[in-house]
Amino acid sequence: MTPHSVPAPSPADLAPLLQLATDIALECGELLRTAGPPRAVEQKSSTVDLVTELDRRVERHIVERLRATRPDDGLLGEEGATRDGTSGVRWLIDPIDGTTNFVYGYPGFAISIGAEVDGTPVLGVVHDVLLRETFSAIQGGGATLNAMPIRVNALADLSTALVGTGFSYGAQTREAQARALRHVLPAVRDIRRRGAASLDLCWVACGRLDAYFEGDIGGAWDIGAGSVVLREAGGLITSLDGGPPAPPALLLATNPALYETFRALLERAHAD
Ligand code: IPD
Ligand code: CA
Ligand code: CA
């Protein structure tokens, strides 16, 4: 520790924050399960990027609940909530990750609430609304799925890896993503595109996927919570150059045994 650095928060410091985030995520899950079909569907960054009145309502609920208990914290939400705090804690909120799935009633959407302390992600809750699965983690405390410990797979052979990915809302970027897929698909067991980045990370964390990669992800809210779950389950998440993940730059997530070969494959795929 340097003389001016602040000690990292312990799991005991973070436990009340995790409880708060979990309570809020479960409330929002109930709200979405009982709200009926989504109304007022609008387009956002492109014709294929959707937002509904419920995305905004859920974000408002999360922000109100956080501010009532933690008025000094900062926050950043996908649907526009933003606030500088003074406590060193900043919440990263994706009120509905997987909005396209939500609009279609296609299972695979989640409430994602993460927190960073002095810029380091330290806590995450991802609640899969229809499966009623809650992934959570605090730095140094391990990761759980519905309170049971989870761990990434140990697979080291890329040719038998089940790999998740996602696609941009921009047509031009999708063309480049399709070109890269031509290199990845023949080199792995198969590809999955589930439609919610937070769940992709949690599914690597619990072994339902071996690896995940995606470029042009919307923002820090997409990965704030899932990245903590993944790391606490023993996984790695980085940008393609090995540095910290930094949306919209391409990021990859795997277990440590697959990491280097997967990164090399993605480098070749994206050099094309
Ligand atoms: C999107 C989903 C999708 C991913 C996109 C994200 P949204 O979030 O996570 O799987 O491919 O990059 O923007 O718009 O549903 O909150
Ligand atoms: Ca999202
Ligand atoms: Ca969203």
PDB file of C-alpha atoms and ligand atoms in Angstrom:
ATOM      1  CA  MET A   1       0.000   0.000   0.000  1.00  0.00           C
ATOM      2  CA  THR A   2       1.367   3.437  -0.906  1.00  0.00           C
ATOM      3  CA  PRO A   3       1.243   6.093   1.836  1.00  0.00           C
ATOM      4  CA  HIS A   4      -1.803   7.819   0.297  1.00  0.00           C
ATOM      5  CA  SER A   5      -3.766   4.811  -0.885  1.00  0.00           C
ATOM      6  CA  VAL A   6      -7.039   3.858   0.755  1.00  0.00           C
ATOM      7  CA  PRO A   7      -7.339   0.256   2.049  1.00  0.00           C
ATOM      8  CA  ALA A   8      -9.572  -1.941  -0.114  1.00  0.00           C
ATOM      9  CA  PRO A   9     -13.006  -2.504   1.454  1.00  0.00           C
ATOM     10  CA  SER A  10     -13.320  -5.862   3.204  1.00  0.00           C
ATOM     11  CA  PRO A  11     -16.152  -8.330   2.520  1.00  0.00           C
ATOM     12  CA  ALA A  12     -17.609  -7.249   5.890  1.00  0.00           C
ATOM     13  CA  ASP A  13     -17.679  -3.592   4.739  1.00  0.00           C
ATOM     14  CA  LEU A  14     -19.411  -4.594   1.516  1.00  0.00           C
ATOM     15  CA  ALA A  15     -21.955  -7.064   2.916  1.00  0.00           C
ATOM     16  CA  PRO A  16     -24.629  -4.416   3.753  1.00  0.00           C
ATOM     17  CA  LEU A  17     -24.263  -2.916   0.271  1.00  0.00           C
ATOM     18  CA  LEU A  18     -24.711  -6.344  -1.292  1.00  0.00           C
ATOM     19  CA  GLN A  19     -27.826  -6.940   0.804  1.00  0.00           C
ATOM     20  CA  LEU A  20     -29.247  -3.598  -0.302  1.00  0.00           C
ATOM     21  CA  ALA A  21     -28.500  -4.272  -3.987  1.00  0.00           C
ATOM     22  CA  THR A  22     -29.996  -7.774  -3.715  1.00  0.00           C
ATOM     23  CA  ASP A  23     -33.194  -6.503  -2.063  1.00  0.00           C
ATOM     24  CA  ILE A  24     -33.616  -3.870  -4.777  1.00  0.00           C
ATOM     25  CA  ALA A  25     -32.911  -6.307  -7.642  1.00  0.00           C
ATOM     26  CA  LEU A  26     -35.499  -8.757  -6.287  1.00  0.00           C
ATOM     27  CA  GLU A  27     -38.091  -5.971  -5.938  1.00  0.00           C
ATOM     28  CA  CYS A  28     -37.477  -5.002  -9.564  1.00  0.00           C
ATOM     29  CA  GLY A  29     -37.761  -8.634 -10.676  1.00  0.00           C
ATOM     30  CA  GLU A  30     -41.188  -8.817  -9.035  1.00  0.00           C
ATOM     31  CA  LEU A  31     -42.157  -5.527 -10.666  1.00  0.00           C
ATOM     32  CA  LEU A  32     -41.260  -6.886 -14.119  1.00  0.00           C
ATOM     33  CA  ARG A  33     -42.905 -10.275 -13.595  1.00  0.00           C
ATOM     34  CA  THR A  34     -46.195  -8.615 -12.632  1.00  0.00           C
ATOM     35  CA  ALA A  35     -46.168  -5.604 -14.984  1.00  0.00           C
ATOM     36  CA  GLY A  36     -47.737  -7.319 -17.982  1.00  0.00           C
ATOM     37  CA  PRO A  37     -46.454  -7.045 -21.561  1.00  0.00           C
ATOM     38  CA  PRO A  38     -44.147  -4.098 -22.240  1.00  0.00           C
ATOM     39  CA  ARG A  39     -45.835  -0.984 -23.584  1.00  0.00           C
ATOM     40  CA  ALA A  40     -44.405   2.225 -25.019  1.00  0.00           C
ATOM     41  CA  VAL A  41     -41.524   0.561 -26.845  1.00  0.00           C
ATOM     42  CA  GLU A  42     -39.209   3.180 -28.385  1.00  0.00           C
ATOM     43  CA  GLN A  43     -36.046   3.059 -30.488  1.00  0.00           C
ATOM     44  CA  LYS A  44     -32.788   4.354 -29.035  1.00  0.00           C
ATOM     45  CA  SER A  45     -29.376   4.465 -30.788  1.00  0.00           C
ATOM     46  CA  SER A  46     -30.708   2.671 -33.915  1.00  0.00           C
ATOM     47  CA  THR A  47     -33.899   0.990 -35.161  1.00  0.00           C
ATOM     48  CA  VAL A  48     -32.814  -2.277 -33.519  1.00  0.00           C
ATOM     49  CA  ASP A  49     -31.954  -0.726 -30.114  1.00  0.00           C
ATOM     50  CA  LEU A  50     -35.098  -0.659 -27.963  1.00  0.00           C
ATOM     51  CA  VAL A  51     -36.139   0.926 -24.682  1.00  0.00           C
ATOM     52  CA  THR A  52     -39.476   0.627 -22.871  1.00  0.00           C
ATOM     53  CA  GLU A  53     -41.287   2.583 -20.240  1.00  0.00           C
ATOM     54  CA  LEU A  54     -40.431  -0.260 -17.834  1.00  0.00           C
ATOM     55  CA  ASP A  55     -36.658   0.160 -18.380  1.00  0.00           C
ATOM     56  CA  ARG A  56     -37.114   3.732 -17.147  1.00  0.00           C
ATOM     57  CA  ARG A  57     -39.482   2.813 -14.325  1.00  0.00           C
ATOM     58  CA  VAL A  58     -37.115   0.128 -12.995  1.00  0.00           C
ATOM     59  CA  GLU A  59     -34.148   2.518 -13.151  1.00  0.00           C
ATOM     60  CA  ARG A  60     -36.142   5.158 -11.221  1.00  0.00           C
ATOM     61  CA  HIS A  61     -36.991   2.600  -8.539  1.00  0.00           C
ATOM     62  CA  ILE A  62     -33.354   1.499  -8.177  1.00  0.00           C
ATOM     63  CA  VAL A  63     -32.126   5.097  -7.952  1.00  0.00           C
ATOM     64  CA  GLU A  64     -34.773   6.109  -5.393  1.00  0.00           C
ATOM     65  CA  ARG A  65     -34.003   3.096  -3.203  1.00  0.00           C
ATOM     66  CA  LEU A  66     -30.240   3.634  -3.359  1.00  0.00           C
ATOM     67  CA  ARG A  67     -30.508   7.363  -2.674  1.00  0.00           C
ATOM     68  CA  ALA A  68     -32.797   6.826   0.319  1.00  0.00           C
ATOM     69  CA  THR A  69     -30.192   4.638   2.055  1.00  0.00           C
ATOM     70  CA  ARG A  70     -26.931   5.887   0.534  1.00  0.00           C
ATOM     71  CA  PRO A  71     -27.359   9.595  -0.310  1.00  0.00           C
ATOM     72  CA  ASP A  72     -23.609  10.230  -0.686  1.00  0.00           C
ATOM     73  CA  ASP A  73     -22.936   7.575  -3.332  1.00  0.00           C
ATOM     74  CA  GLY A  74     -22.494   8.292  -7.038  1.00  0.00           C
ATOM     75  CA  LEU A  75     -24.359   6.386  -9.710  1.00  0.00           C
ATOM     76  CA  LEU A  76     -24.528   5.722 -13.431  1.00  0.00           C
ATOM     77  CA  GLY A  77     -27.589   4.148 -15.035  1.00  0.00           C
ATOM     78  CA  GLU A  78     -28.133   3.140 -18.643  1.00  0.00           C
ATOM     79  CA  GLU A  79     -31.356   5.128 -18.953  1.00  0.00           C
ATOM     80  CA  GLY A  80     -29.789   8.412 -17.930  1.00  0.00           C
ATOM     81  CA  ALA A  81     -29.362   8.395 -14.162  1.00  0.00           C
ATOM     82  CA  THR A  82     -26.068   9.989 -13.297  1.00  0.00           C
ATOM     83  CA  ARG A  83     -24.774  11.544 -10.118  1.00  0.00           C
ATOM     84  CA  ASP A  84     -21.361  12.311  -8.644  1.00  0.00           C
ATOM     85  CA  GLY A  85     -21.022  11.116  -5.089  1.00  0.00           C
ATOM     86  CA  THR A  86     -18.692  11.942  -2.217  1.00  0.00           C
ATOM     87  CA  SER A  87     -18.428   8.507  -0.544  1.00  0.00           C
ATOM     88  CA  GLY A  88     -16.124   6.839  -3.113  1.00  0.00           C
ATOM     89  CA  VAL A  89     -18.896   4.348  -3.982  1.00  0.00           C
ATOM     90  CA  ARG A  90     -20.477   4.490  -7.457  1.00  0.00           C
ATOM     91  CA  TRP A  91     -23.368   2.262  -8.506  1.00  0.00           C
ATOM     92  CA  LEU A  92     -23.539   0.912 -12.076  1.00  0.00           C
ATOM     93  CA  ILE A  93     -27.131   0.168 -13.041  1.00  0.00           C
ATOM     94  CA  ASP A  94     -28.614  -1.650 -16.010  1.00  0.00           C
ATOM     95  CA  PRO A  95     -32.323  -1.706 -15.127  1.00  0.00           C
ATOM     96  CA  ILE A  96     -33.125  -4.305 -17.799  1.00  0.00           C
ATOM     97  CA  ASP A  97     -30.164  -5.973 -19.461  1.00  0.00           C
ATOM     98  CA  GLY A  98     -31.575  -7.830 -22.445  1.00  0.00           C
ATOM     99  CA  THR A  99     -34.300  -5.349 -23.376  1.00  0.00           C
ATOM    100  CA  THR A 100     -34.838  -6.969 -26.786  1.00  0.00           C
ATOM    101  CA  ASN A 101     -35.532 -10.303 -25.064  1.00  0.00           C
ATOM    102  CA  PHE A 102     -37.846  -8.517 -22.620  1.00  0.00           C
ATOM    103  CA  VAL A 103     -39.854  -6.917 -25.438  1.00  0.00           C
ATOM    104  CA  TYR A 104     -40.291 -10.284 -27.188  1.00  0.00           C
ATOM    105  CA  GLY A 105     -40.969 -12.266 -24.004  1.00  0.00           C
ATOM    106  CA  TYR A 106     -37.847 -14.285 -24.850  1.00  0.00           C
ATOM    107  CA  PRO A 107     -36.256 -15.585 -21.632  1.00  0.00           C
ATOM    108  CA  GLY A 108     -32.905 -13.967 -20.861  1.00  0.00           C
ATOM    109  CA  PHE A 109     -33.210 -10.546 -19.263  1.00  0.00           C
ATOM    110  CA  ALA A 110     -31.880  -9.378 -15.948  1.00  0.00           C
ATOM    111  CA  ILE A 111     -31.545  -6.531 -13.488  1.00  0.00           C
ATOM    112  CA  SER A 112     -27.874  -5.721 -13.080  1.00  0.00           C
ATOM    113  CA  ILE A 113     -26.623  -3.644 -10.140  1.00  0.00           C
ATOM    114  CA  GLY A 114     -22.896  -3.287  -9.554  1.00  0.00           C
ATOM    115  CA  ALA A 115     -20.809  -1.022  -7.364  1.00  0.00           C
ATOM    116  CA  GLU A 116     -17.279   0.241  -7.600  1.00  0.00           C
ATOM    117  CA  VAL A 117     -15.196   1.783  -4.832  1.00  0.00           C
ATOM    118  CA  ASP A 118     -12.758   4.446  -6.006  1.00  0.00           C
ATOM    119  CA  GLY A 119     -13.170   3.153  -9.564  1.00  0.00           C
ATOM    120  CA  THR A 120     -12.643  -0.562  -8.789  1.00  0.00           C
ATOM    121  CA  PRO A 121     -15.659  -2.884  -9.286  1.00  0.00           C
ATOM    122  CA  VAL A 122     -16.216  -4.616  -5.935  1.00  0.00           C
ATOM    123  CA  LEU A 123     -19.788  -5.868  -5.848  1.00  0.00           C
ATOM    124  CA  GLY A 124     -22.391  -7.207  -8.219  1.00  0.00           C
ATOM    125  CA  VAL A 125     -25.934  -8.577  -8.296  1.00  0.00           C
ATOM    126  CA  VAL A 126     -27.499  -9.917 -11.500  1.00  0.00           C
ATOM    127  CA  HIS A 127     -31.096 -11.133 -11.170  1.00  0.00           C
ATOM    128  CA  ASP A 128     -32.482 -13.227 -14.047  1.00  0.00           C
ATOM    129  CA  VAL A 129     -36.125 -12.209 -13.938  1.00  0.00           C
ATOM    130  CA  LEU A 130     -37.832 -15.270 -15.464  1.00  0.00           C
ATOM    131  CA  LEU A 131     -35.488 -17.981 -14.164  1.00  0.00           C
ATOM    132  CA  ARG A 132     -35.504 -16.293 -10.708  1.00  0.00           C
ATOM    133  CA  GLU A 133     -31.775 -16.809 -10.509  1.00  0.00           C
ATOM    134  CA  THR A 134     -29.712 -14.313  -8.545  1.00  0.00           C
ATOM    135  CA  PHE A 135     -25.962 -14.167  -9.112  1.00  0.00           C
ATOM    136  CA  SER A 136     -24.027 -12.150  -6.578  1.00  0.00           C
ATOM    137  CA  ALA A 137     -20.502 -11.457  -5.436  1.00  0.00           C
ATOM    138  CA  ILE A 138     -18.383  -9.149  -3.358  1.00  0.00           C
ATOM    139  CA  GLN A 139     -14.670  -8.731  -3.866  1.00  0.00           C
ATOM    140  CA  GLY A 140     -12.827 -11.293  -1.783  1.00  0.00           C
ATOM    141  CA  GLY A 141     -16.035 -13.093  -0.806  1.00  0.00           C
ATOM    142  CA  GLY A 142     -16.598 -15.544  -3.679  1.00  0.00           C
ATOM    143  CA  ALA A 143     -19.553 -15.707  -6.053  1.00  0.00           C
ATOM    144  CA  THR A 144     -22.919 -17.372  -5.623  1.00  0.00           C
ATOM    145  CA  LEU A 145     -26.015 -18.376  -7.589  1.00  0.00           C
ATOM    146  CA  ASN A 146     -29.107 -18.388  -5.378  1.00  0.00           C
ATOM    147  CA  ALA A 147     -26.720 -18.479  -2.380  1.00  0.00           C
ATOM    148  CA  MET A 148     -24.790 -21.540  -3.611  1.00  0.00           C
ATOM    149  CA  PRO A 149     -21.073 -21.058  -4.457  1.00  0.00           C
ATOM    150  CA  ILE A 150     -20.215 -21.079  -8.178  1.00  0.00           C
ATOM    151  CA  ARG A 151     -16.985 -21.599 -10.070  1.00  0.00           C
ATOM    152  CA  VAL A 152     -15.830 -21.282 -13.699  1.00  0.00           C
ATOM    153  CA  ASN A 153     -15.096 -24.461 -15.681  1.00  0.00           C
ATOM    154  CA  ALA A 154     -11.524 -25.791 -15.797  1.00  0.00           C
ATOM    155  CA  LEU A 155     -11.585 -26.499 -19.567  1.00  0.00           C
ATOM    156  CA  ALA A 156      -8.274 -25.805 -21.321  1.00  0.00           C
ATOM    157  CA  ASP A 157      -9.092 -27.007 -24.858  1.00  0.00           C
ATOM    158  CA  LEU A 158     -10.533 -24.196 -26.960  1.00  0.00           C
ATOM    159  CA  SER A 159     -11.822 -26.574 -29.635  1.00  0.00           C
ATOM    160  CA  THR A 160     -14.392 -27.920 -27.148  1.00  0.00           C
ATOM    161  CA  ALA A 161     -15.349 -24.553 -25.640  1.00  0.00           C
ATOM    162  CA  LEU A 162     -18.942 -23.270 -25.687  1.00  0.00           C
ATOM    163  CA  VAL A 163     -18.564 -19.554 -26.368  1.00  0.00           C
ATOM    164  CA  GLY A 164     -21.044 -16.722 -25.816  1.00  0.00           C
ATOM    165  CA  THR A 165     -20.994 -13.466 -27.708  1.00  0.00           C
ATOM    166  CA  GLY A 166     -23.141 -10.443 -28.505  1.00  0.00           C
ATOM    167  CA  PHE A 167     -23.608  -8.040 -31.368  1.00  0.00           C
ATOM    168  CA  SER A 168     -23.642  -4.284 -31.713  1.00  0.00           C
ATOM    169  CA  TYR A 169     -26.749  -2.214 -32.375  1.00  0.00           C
ATOM    170  CA  GLY A 170     -24.843  -0.636 -35.320  1.00  0.00           C
ATOM    171  CA  ALA A 171     -25.062  -2.305 -38.748  1.00  0.00           C
ATOM    172  CA  GLN A 172     -21.489  -1.418 -39.800  1.00  0.00           C
ATOM    173  CA  THR A 173     -19.990  -2.813 -36.608  1.00  0.00           C
ATOM    174  CA  ARG A 174     -22.056  -5.955 -37.112  1.00  0.00           C
ATOM    175  CA  GLU A 175     -20.385  -6.493 -40.471  1.00  0.00           C
ATOM    176  CA  ALA A 176     -16.979  -6.517 -38.765  1.00  0.00           C
ATOM    177  CA  GLN A 177     -18.346  -8.802 -36.024  1.00  0.00           C
ATOM    178  CA  ALA A 178     -19.606 -11.235 -38.670  1.00  0.00           C
ATOM    179  CA  ARG A 179     -16.141 -11.275 -40.283  1.00  0.00           C
ATOM    180  CA  ALA A 180     -14.507 -12.045 -36.922  1.00  0.00           C
ATOM    181  CA  LEU A 181     -17.027 -14.838 -36.277  1.00  0.00           C
ATOM    182  CA  ARG A 182     -15.808 -16.625 -39.413  1.00  0.00           C
ATOM    183  CA  HIS A 183     -12.538 -17.218 -37.542  1.00  0.00           C
ATOM    184  CA  VAL A 184     -14.032 -18.018 -34.136  1.00  0.00           C
ATOM    185  CA  LEU A 185     -16.871 -20.395 -35.048  1.00  0.00           C
ATOM    186  CA  PRO A 186     -14.732 -23.130 -36.702  1.00  0.00           C
ATOM    187  CA  ALA A 187     -12.276 -23.029 -33.766  1.00  0.00           C
ATOM    188  CA  VAL A 188     -14.722 -23.749 -30.922  1.00  0.00           C
ATOM    189  CA  ARG A 189     -17.474 -26.219 -29.964  1.00  0.00           C
ATOM    190  CA  ASP A 190     -20.275 -23.741 -30.724  1.00  0.00           C
ATOM    191  CA  ILE A 191     -21.451 -20.175 -30.271  1.00  0.00           C
ATOM    192  CA  ARG A 192     -24.363 -18.815 -28.200  1.00  0.00           C
ATOM    193  CA  ARG A 193     -25.922 -15.342 -28.474  1.00  0.00           C
ATOM    194  CA  ARG A 194     -28.210 -15.015 -25.497  1.00  0.00           C
ATOM    195  CA  GLY A 195     -28.888 -11.280 -25.565  1.00  0.00           C
ATOM    196  CA  ALA A 196     -27.852 -10.052 -22.119  1.00  0.00           C
ATOM    197  CA  ALA A 197     -24.195  -9.305 -21.433  1.00  0.00           C
ATOM    198  CA  SER A 198     -24.603  -9.454 -17.647  1.00  0.00           C
ATOM    199  CA  LEU A 199     -25.985 -13.000 -17.906  1.00  0.00           C
ATOM    200  CA  ASP A 200     -23.267 -14.030 -20.370  1.00  0.00           C
ATOM    201  CA  LEU A 201     -20.650 -13.123 -17.756  1.00  0.00           C
ATOM    202  CA  CYS A 202     -22.558 -14.907 -14.985  1.00  0.00           C
ATOM    203  CA  TRP A 203     -22.992 -17.982 -17.176  1.00  0.00           C
ATOM    204  CA  VAL A 204     -19.234 -18.189 -17.694  1.00  0.00           C
ATOM    205  CA  ALA A 205     -18.944 -17.771 -13.919  1.00  0.00           C
ATOM    206  CA  CYS A 206     -21.161 -20.791 -13.237  1.00  0.00           C
ATOM    207  CA  GLY A 207     -19.872 -22.999 -16.067  1.00  0.00           C
ATOM    208  CA  ARG A 208     -22.825 -22.790 -18.487  1.00  0.00           C
ATOM    209  CA  LEU A 209     -20.411 -21.163 -20.944  1.00  0.00           C
ATOM    210  CA  ASP A 210     -16.656 -21.639 -21.193  1.00  0.00           C
ATOM    211  CA  ALA A 211     -15.913 -18.217 -22.623  1.00  0.00           C
ATOM    212  CA  TYR A 212     -17.542 -14.995 -23.789  1.00  0.00           C
ATOM    213  CA  PHE A 213     -16.449 -12.082 -25.947  1.00  0.00           C
ATOM    214  CA  GLU A 214     -18.123  -8.961 -27.213  1.00  0.00           C
ATOM    215  CA  GLY A 215     -17.172  -5.632 -28.768  1.00  0.00           C
ATOM    216  CA  ASP A 216     -19.130  -2.392 -28.805  1.00  0.00           C
ATOM    217  CA  ILE A 217     -20.971  -3.097 -25.549  1.00  0.00           C
ATOM    218  CA  GLY A 218     -23.095  -0.107 -24.534  1.00  0.00           C
ATOM    219  CA  GLY A 219     -21.383   0.935 -21.320  1.00  0.00           C
ATOM    220  CA  ALA A 220     -19.965   0.205 -17.881  1.00  0.00           C
ATOM    221  CA  TRP A 221     -23.490  -0.678 -16.642  1.00  0.00           C
ATOM    222  CA  ASP A 222     -23.501  -3.811 -18.855  1.00  0.00           C
ATOM    223  CA  ILE A 223     -20.517  -5.399 -17.119  1.00  0.00           C
ATOM    224  CA  GLY A 224     -20.238  -3.653 -13.719  1.00  0.00           C
ATOM    225  CA  ALA A 225     -21.980  -6.404 -11.759  1.00  0.00           C
ATOM    226  CA  GLY A 226     -21.206  -9.419 -13.965  1.00  0.00           C
ATOM    227  CA  SER A 227     -17.469  -8.742 -13.989  1.00  0.00           C
ATOM    228  CA  VAL A 228     -17.309  -9.040 -10.187  1.00  0.00           C
ATOM    229  CA  VAL A 229     -19.351 -12.265 -10.258  1.00  0.00           C
ATOM    230  CA  LEU A 230     -17.034 -13.677 -12.928  1.00  0.00           C
ATOM    231  CA  ARG A 231     -13.796 -12.757 -11.132  1.00  0.00           C
ATOM    232  CA  GLU A 232     -15.030 -14.030  -7.803  1.00  0.00           C
ATOM    233  CA  ALA A 233     -15.900 -17.332  -9.506  1.00  0.00           C
ATOM    234  CA  GLY A 234     -12.259 -17.635 -10.592  1.00  0.00           C
ATOM    235  CA  GLY A 235     -12.588 -16.154 -14.106  1.00  0.00           C
ATOM    236  CA  LEU A 236     -10.690 -13.478 -15.992  1.00  0.00           C
ATOM    237  CA  ILE A 237     -12.172 -10.516 -17.845  1.00  0.00           C
ATOM    238  CA  THR A 238     -10.010  -8.140 -19.850  1.00  0.00           C
ATOM    239  CA  SER A 239      -9.944  -6.083 -22.996  1.00  0.00           C
ATOM    240  CA  LEU A 240      -8.217  -7.627 -26.031  1.00  0.00           C
ATOM    241  CA  ASP A 241      -4.868  -6.054 -25.056  1.00  0.00           C
ATOM    242  CA  GLY A 242      -5.040  -7.667 -21.617  1.00  0.00           C
ATOM    243  CA  GLY A 243      -5.910  -4.440 -19.785  1.00  0.00           C
ATOM    244  CA  PRO A 244      -9.042  -3.839 -17.719  1.00  0.00           C
ATOM    245  CA  PRO A 245     -12.328  -4.193 -19.653  1.00  0.00           C
ATOM    246  CA  ALA A 246     -13.325  -0.807 -21.046  1.00  0.00           C
ATOM    247  CA  PRO A 247     -16.556  -0.740 -23.087  1.00  0.00           C
ATOM    248  CA  PRO A 248     -16.977  -0.219 -26.005  1.00  0.00           C
ATOM    249  CA  ALA A 249     -13.558  -1.888 -26.596  1.00  0.00           C
ATOM    250  CA  LEU A 250     -13.787  -5.625 -27.246  1.00  0.00           C
ATOM    251  CA  LEU A 251     -13.695  -7.656 -24.043  1.00  0.00           C
ATOM    252  CA  LEU A 252     -13.215 -11.326 -23.319  1.00  0.00           C
ATOM    253  CA  ALA A 253     -14.045 -13.468 -20.308  1.00  0.00           C
ATOM    254  CA  THR A 254     -12.862 -17.029 -19.654  1.00  0.00           C
ATOM    255  CA  ASN A 255     -11.400 -19.316 -17.071  1.00  0.00           C
ATOM    256  CA  PRO A 256      -7.610 -18.853 -16.614  1.00  0.00           C
ATOM    257  CA  ALA A 257      -6.702 -22.089 -18.488  1.00  0.00           C
ATOM    258  CA  LEU A 258      -8.386 -20.960 -21.725  1.00  0.00           C
ATOM    259  CA  TYR A 259      -7.500 -17.292 -21.516  1.00  0.00           C
ATOM    260  CA  GLU A 260      -4.297 -17.053 -23.587  1.00  0.00           C
ATOM    261  CA  THR A 261      -5.418 -19.287 -26.469  1.00  0.00           C
ATOM    262  CA  PHE A 262      -8.800 -17.563 -26.587  1.00  0.00           C
ATOM    263  CA  ARG A 263      -7.197 -14.113 -26.602  1.00  0.00           C
ATOM    264  CA  ALA A 264      -4.823 -15.163 -29.408  1.00  0.00           C
ATOM    265  CA  LEU A 265      -7.782 -16.469 -31.459  1.00  0.00           C
ATOM    266  CA  LEU A 266      -9.665 -13.189 -30.986  1.00  0.00           C
ATOM    267  CA  GLU A 267      -6.584 -11.199 -31.969  1.00  0.00           C
ATOM    268  CA  ARG A 268      -6.319 -13.144 -35.219  1.00  0.00           C
ATOM    269  CA  ALA A 269     -10.070 -12.860 -35.800  1.00  0.00           C
ATOM    270  CA  HIS A 270     -10.053  -9.092 -35.341  1.00  0.00           C
ATOM    271  CA  ALA A 271      -6.904  -8.512 -37.414  1.00  0.00           C
ATOM    272  CA  ASP A 272      -8.833  -9.579 -40.543  1.00  0.00           C
TER     273      ASP A 272
HETATM  274  C1  IPD B   1     -27.409  -5.204 -24.465  1.00  0.00           C
HETATM  275  C2  IPD B   1     -27.338  -6.676 -24.149  1.00  0.00           C
HETATM  276  C3  IPD B   1     -26.772  -7.431 -25.321  1.00  0.00           C
HETATM  277  C4  IPD B   1     -25.422  -6.925 -25.738  1.00  0.00           C
HETATM  278  C5  IPD B   1     -25.448  -5.420 -25.975  1.00  0.00           C
HETATM  279  C6  IPD B   1     -26.012  -4.696 -24.759  1.00  0.00           C
HETATM  280  P1  IPD B   1     -29.450  -3.882 -23.366  1.00  0.00           P
HETATM  281  O1  IPD B   1     -27.924  -4.480 -23.377  1.00  0.00           O
HETATM  282  O2  IPD B   1     -26.527  -6.877 -23.017  1.00  0.00           O
HETATM  283  O3  IPD B   1     -26.607  -8.797 -25.043  1.00  0.00           O
HETATM  284  O4  IPD B   1     -25.051  -7.580 -26.906  1.00  0.00           O
HETATM  285  O5  IPD B   1     -24.115  -4.990 -26.194  1.00  0.00           O
HETATM  286  O6  IPD B   1     -26.063  -3.308 -25.021  1.00  0.00           O
HETATM  287  O7  IPD B   1     -29.529  -2.867 -24.459  1.00  0.00           O
HETATM  288  O8  IPD B   1     -30.362  -5.016 -23.570  1.00  0.00           O
HETATM  289  O9  IPD B   1     -29.508  -3.291 -21.997  1.00  0.00           O
HETATM  290 CA    CA B   2     -27.358  -3.771 -21.191  1.00  0.00          CA
HETATM  291 CA    CA B   3     -30.596  -2.038 -20.549  1.00  0.00          CA
END
